[in-house]
Amino acid sequence: MKKRQSMKVISVLLALSMFMVTGCGDQSGESSQGSSQQIENSQGETNVDDSSQQTVDADEGGNGEEITLRVSWWGPEGRHEATLAAMDYYMEQHPGIKLVGEYGDWNGHYDKIVTQLASGTAPDIIQVNDRWYYDFTIGMDAVIDMNTLTDYVDLSAFDQSFLENYCSYDGKLLGLPLGVTGVCFLYNKDFFAEHNIPEDTVWTWDNLLEIGERVHQENPDHYLYVCEAPEMWVLQKCYVKQRIGTQMISEDYTLNITPELFAEALAYGKEMVDRGVTEPFETASLYTDVSNENPKWINGEEGLQQKYITNFSRYQSLDLNYGVCTSPVFDGMLDTGVTVSTGNLFGINSKCEHVKEAAEFINWFVTAPEAIRILKECRSTQATEAGRKLLADEGLSDPLVTEAVNVALENASNIVDNGISQTAEFEKLWQDYIEKVIYGKMTPEDAGQGLYDDMLAVLEDLKALEE
């Protein structure tokens, strides 16, 4: 991503929002499920799927050789099943191609991919998160610029401004988008009803604390909110962005968050825990990034989470009655702070030996009607207008996903996070300080100053690397 005017971003969001409202409308939906196959094991470790891959006669590969492409991604069970089913279909239509799936959960996936890239053992096709753009571009030449592969991929299928603003960094298109996603509140309607919380509540940073405290007083086993360090970080990012109204880190490596604002955000998170608004970290952290497995959420003892829409399928497998709404606001905010993005891309390893074949598969995966019917919304709503229209016309859109994307688009930030604001080191440091404050190891004031100082040191090192 690069510097841009807010109005340009707004025009992209309006175009997407108009289609979501008029095109998807009141369609019935299905969950994003593919073929039934064995997927990740009970420890959430990465699996390599060879069970469905087919062998071919030597003369079917065109040049007498079968081409093997390793495909890597993370996500919930529904995404694994749908992706594997799409790969199976593609191999049936292209007998000279063998696709090997390497997949697992989000936890640890970034570290694994970076290690593989450094050792030269990374997959040919990599699911790239938008938080990795800076690291993949400045820190390493990780993936091929898709702008150079127009003989094999149809970039005209996508909104060009969307590709530029949400899928690129420093002019390099890091992959083709796998969806349009965003962040919103996912809530349990029955929990709200039990505690007399109107579903049309306009959430503010104040009433989130007030209502959450009341809920816990009414029933000590209940918590309005549930999160751990990574999701508290997403919430605090929203808090901070509403107050600064600009990039968290400028392109010239200037940190635009003061120690005092860091301390304020960290103190808010501590207050959520201390007032019983959110479940204690000691237990919530047992389900980091998989809060759908938290017994309190499953049993309807928690009411609200801030989620990326790409993860909805995890929660829809539970027998709960869901609604969606936007994040908290405050009077005089400079920006909504609501994240909208592609979420994930499929990019090609810069060391891939079969670039043409990898590009052709990715192009099929994101544009072919057959692929769209299989994948549905396992990575949120489709990234192409044609894909969204197909799902709407055929009644394959998920109403909850459609509503959630609309909520995110209607409240979207005018600021698309630049690459440097999403560097992995910034995320890790912030989450570390969240835990130090929550567990009482540091005051919010000391942690705010510490996070500020540590980020200045990181930015100095990153700036030196680019010079």
PDB file of N, CA and C in Angstrom, residues 146-160 163 173 175-177 356 358-369 383-386:
ATOM      1  N   MET A 146       2.450  -9.509  -9.264  1.00  0.00           N
ATOM      2  CA  MET A 146       1.435 -10.019 -10.190  1.00  0.00           C
ATOM      3  C   MET A 146       1.235  -9.102 -11.394  1.00  0.00           C
ATOM      4  N   ASN A 147       1.650  -7.850 -11.281  1.00  0.00           N
ATOM      5  CA  ASN A 147       1.553  -6.951 -12.442  1.00  0.00           C
ATOM      6  C   ASN A 147       2.397  -7.446 -13.615  1.00  0.00           C
ATOM      7  N   THR A 148       3.384  -8.308 -13.335  1.00  0.00           N
ATOM      8  CA  THR A 148       4.259  -8.818 -14.385  1.00  0.00           C
ATOM      9  C   THR A 148       3.728 -10.112 -15.012  1.00  0.00           C
ATOM     10  N   LEU A 149       2.558 -10.578 -14.544  1.00  0.00           N
ATOM     11  CA  LEU A 149       2.049 -11.881 -14.988  1.00  0.00           C
ATOM     12  C   LEU A 149       0.711 -11.766 -15.722  1.00  0.00           C
ATOM     13  N   THR A 150       0.500 -10.660 -16.394  1.00  0.00           N
ATOM     14  CA  THR A 150      -0.799 -10.432 -17.035  1.00  0.00           C
ATOM     15  C   THR A 150      -1.051 -11.361 -18.226  1.00  0.00           C
ATOM     16  N   ASP A 151      -0.055 -12.094 -18.656  1.00  0.00           N
ATOM     17  CA  ASP A 151      -0.298 -13.116 -19.685  1.00  0.00           C
ATOM     18  C   ASP A 151      -1.074 -14.294 -19.107  1.00  0.00           C
ATOM     19  N   TYR A 152      -1.053 -14.424 -17.780  1.00  0.00           N
ATOM     20  CA  TYR A 152      -1.665 -15.591 -17.140  1.00  0.00           C
ATOM     21  C   TYR A 152      -2.796 -15.239 -16.163  1.00  0.00           C
ATOM     22  N   VAL A 153      -2.855 -14.000 -15.727  1.00  0.00           N
ATOM     23  CA  VAL A 153      -3.899 -13.594 -14.777  1.00  0.00           C
ATOM     24  C   VAL A 153      -4.678 -12.421 -15.356  1.00  0.00           C
ATOM     25  N   ASP A 154      -5.970 -12.394 -15.078  1.00  0.00           N
ATOM     26  CA  ASP A 154      -6.863 -11.362 -15.603  1.00  0.00           C
ATOM     27  C   ASP A 154      -7.113 -10.316 -14.523  1.00  0.00           C
ATOM     28  N   LEU A 155      -6.291  -9.286 -14.504  1.00  0.00           N
ATOM     29  CA  LEU A 155      -6.444  -8.238 -13.500  1.00  0.00           C
ATOM     30  C   LEU A 155      -7.680  -7.395 -13.734  1.00  0.00           C
ATOM     31  N   SER A 156      -8.214  -7.420 -14.953  1.00  0.00           N
ATOM     32  CA  SER A 156      -9.412  -6.626 -15.252  1.00  0.00           C
ATOM     33  C   SER A 156     -10.646  -7.163 -14.537  1.00  0.00           C
ATOM     34  N   ALA A 157     -10.558  -8.368 -13.975  1.00  0.00           N
ATOM     35  CA  ALA A 157     -11.692  -8.927 -13.240  1.00  0.00           C
ATOM     36  C   ALA A 157     -11.908  -8.214 -11.908  1.00  0.00           C
ATOM     37  N   PHE A 158     -10.927  -7.444 -11.456  1.00  0.00           N
ATOM     38  CA  PHE A 158     -10.984  -6.788 -10.158  1.00  0.00           C
ATOM     39  C   PHE A 158     -11.100  -5.278 -10.315  1.00  0.00           C
ATOM     40  N   ASP A 159     -11.647  -4.649  -9.308  1.00  0.00           N
ATOM     41  CA  ASP A 159     -11.616  -3.197  -9.253  1.00  0.00           C
ATOM     42  C   ASP A 159     -10.158  -2.756  -9.132  1.00  0.00           C
ATOM     43  N   GLN A 160      -9.705  -1.945 -10.061  1.00  0.00           N
ATOM     44  CA  GLN A 160      -8.287  -1.598 -10.104  1.00  0.00           C
ATOM     45  C   GLN A 160      -7.841  -0.783  -8.892  1.00  0.00           C
ATOM     46  N   LEU A 163      -7.193  -3.200  -6.081  1.00  0.00           N
ATOM     47  CA  LEU A 163      -5.885  -3.848  -6.207  1.00  0.00           C
ATOM     48  C   LEU A 163      -4.767  -2.914  -5.756  1.00  0.00           C
ATOM     49  N   LEU A 173       2.112  -5.588  -6.777  1.00  0.00           N
ATOM     50  CA  LEU A 173       0.903  -6.353  -6.498  1.00  0.00           C
ATOM     51  C   LEU A 173       1.328  -7.708  -5.948  1.00  0.00           C
ATOM     52  N   GLY A 175      -0.243 -10.287  -4.792  1.00  0.00           N
ATOM     53  CA  GLY A 175      -1.047 -11.474  -5.052  1.00  0.00           C
ATOM     54  C   GLY A 175      -2.421 -11.062  -5.519  1.00  0.00           C
ATOM     55  N   LEU A 176      -3.277 -12.047  -5.796  1.00  0.00           N
ATOM     56  CA  LEU A 176      -4.656 -11.758  -6.163  1.00  0.00           C
ATOM     57  C   LEU A 176      -5.538 -11.932  -4.935  1.00  0.00           C
ATOM     58  N   PRO A 177      -6.492 -11.006  -4.732  1.00  0.00           N
ATOM     59  CA  PRO A 177      -7.304 -11.027  -3.516  1.00  0.00           C
ATOM     60  C   PRO A 177      -8.247 -12.220  -3.463  1.00  0.00           C
ATOM     61  N   LYS A 356       4.152 -19.883 -14.437  1.00  0.00           N
ATOM     62  CA  LYS A 356       3.001 -19.854 -15.337  1.00  0.00           C
ATOM     63  C   LYS A 356       1.873 -20.714 -14.784  1.00  0.00           C
ATOM     64  N   ALA A 358       1.427 -21.787 -11.709  1.00  0.00           N
ATOM     65  CA  ALA A 358       0.937 -21.249 -10.434  1.00  0.00           C
ATOM     66  C   ALA A 358      -0.002 -20.072 -10.677  1.00  0.00           C
ATOM     67  N   ALA A 359       0.376 -19.190 -11.587  1.00  0.00           N
ATOM     68  CA  ALA A 359      -0.466 -18.027 -11.892  1.00  0.00           C
ATOM     69  C   ALA A 359      -1.794 -18.453 -12.495  1.00  0.00           C
ATOM     70  N   GLU A 360      -1.770 -19.437 -13.362  1.00  0.00           N
ATOM     71  CA  GLU A 360      -3.014 -19.902 -13.984  1.00  0.00           C
ATOM     72  C   GLU A 360      -3.954 -20.517 -12.949  1.00  0.00           C
ATOM     73  N   PHE A 361      -3.392 -21.258 -12.000  1.00  0.00           N
ATOM     74  CA  PHE A 361      -4.243 -21.825 -10.953  1.00  0.00           C
ATOM     75  C   PHE A 361      -4.860 -20.727 -10.099  1.00  0.00           C
ATOM     76  N   ILE A 362      -4.065 -19.745  -9.686  1.00  0.00           N
ATOM     77  CA  ILE A 362      -4.589 -18.662  -8.850  1.00  0.00           C
ATOM     78  C   ILE A 362      -5.670 -17.898  -9.606  1.00  0.00           C
ATOM     79  N   ASN A 363      -5.431 -17.631 -10.871  1.00  0.00           N
ATOM     80  CA  ASN A 363      -6.431 -16.914 -11.675  1.00  0.00           C
ATOM     81  C   ASN A 363      -7.745 -17.694 -11.713  1.00  0.00           C
ATOM     82  N   TRP A 364      -7.656 -19.004 -11.901  1.00  0.00           N
ATOM     83  CA  TRP A 364      -8.863 -19.848 -11.892  1.00  0.00           C
ATOM     84  C   TRP A 364      -9.527 -19.802 -10.524  1.00  0.00           C
ATOM     85  N   PHE A 365      -8.745 -19.884  -9.475  1.00  0.00           N
ATOM     86  CA  PHE A 365      -9.243 -19.967  -8.106  1.00  0.00           C
ATOM     87  C   PHE A 365     -10.089 -18.752  -7.740  1.00  0.00           C
ATOM     88  N   VAL A 366      -9.715 -17.581  -8.266  1.00  0.00           N
ATOM     89  CA  VAL A 366     -10.397 -16.345  -7.853  1.00  0.00           C
ATOM     90  C   VAL A 366     -11.394 -15.820  -8.890  1.00  0.00           C
ATOM     91  N   THR A 367     -11.427 -16.402 -10.082  1.00  0.00           N
ATOM     92  CA  THR A 367     -12.334 -15.868 -11.104  1.00  0.00           C
ATOM     93  C   THR A 367     -13.283 -16.889 -11.719  1.00  0.00           C
ATOM     94  N   ALA A 368     -12.941 -18.172 -11.727  1.00  0.00           N
ATOM     95  CA  ALA A 368     -13.754 -19.173 -12.424  1.00  0.00           C
ATOM     96  C   ALA A 368     -15.066 -19.426 -11.684  1.00  0.00           C
ATOM     97  N   PRO A 369     -16.197 -19.452 -12.383  1.00  0.00           N
ATOM     98  CA  PRO A 369     -17.475 -19.742 -11.719  1.00  0.00           C
ATOM     99  C   PRO A 369     -17.462 -21.054 -10.948  1.00  0.00           C
ATOM    100  N   ALA A 383     -14.018 -11.448  -4.086  1.00  0.00           N
ATOM    101  CA  ALA A 383     -13.312 -10.202  -4.386  1.00  0.00           C
ATOM    102  C   ALA A 383     -13.710  -9.580  -5.711  1.00  0.00           C
ATOM    103  N   THR A 384     -14.349 -10.345  -6.601  1.00  0.00           N
ATOM    104  CA  THR A 384     -14.759  -9.807  -7.895  1.00  0.00           C
ATOM    105  C   THR A 384     -16.256  -9.526  -7.893  1.00  0.00           C
ATOM    106  N   GLU A 385     -16.659  -8.531  -8.649  1.00  0.00           N
ATOM    107  CA  GLU A 385     -18.088  -8.228  -8.768  1.00  0.00           C
ATOM    108  C   GLU A 385     -18.828  -9.405  -9.379  1.00  0.00           C
ATOM    109  N   ALA A 386     -18.195 -10.050 -10.364  1.00  0.00           N
ATOM    110  CA  ALA A 386     -18.832 -11.210 -10.990  1.00  0.00           C
ATOM    111  C   ALA A 386     -19.029 -12.336  -9.985  1.00  0.00           C
TER     112      ALA A 386
END
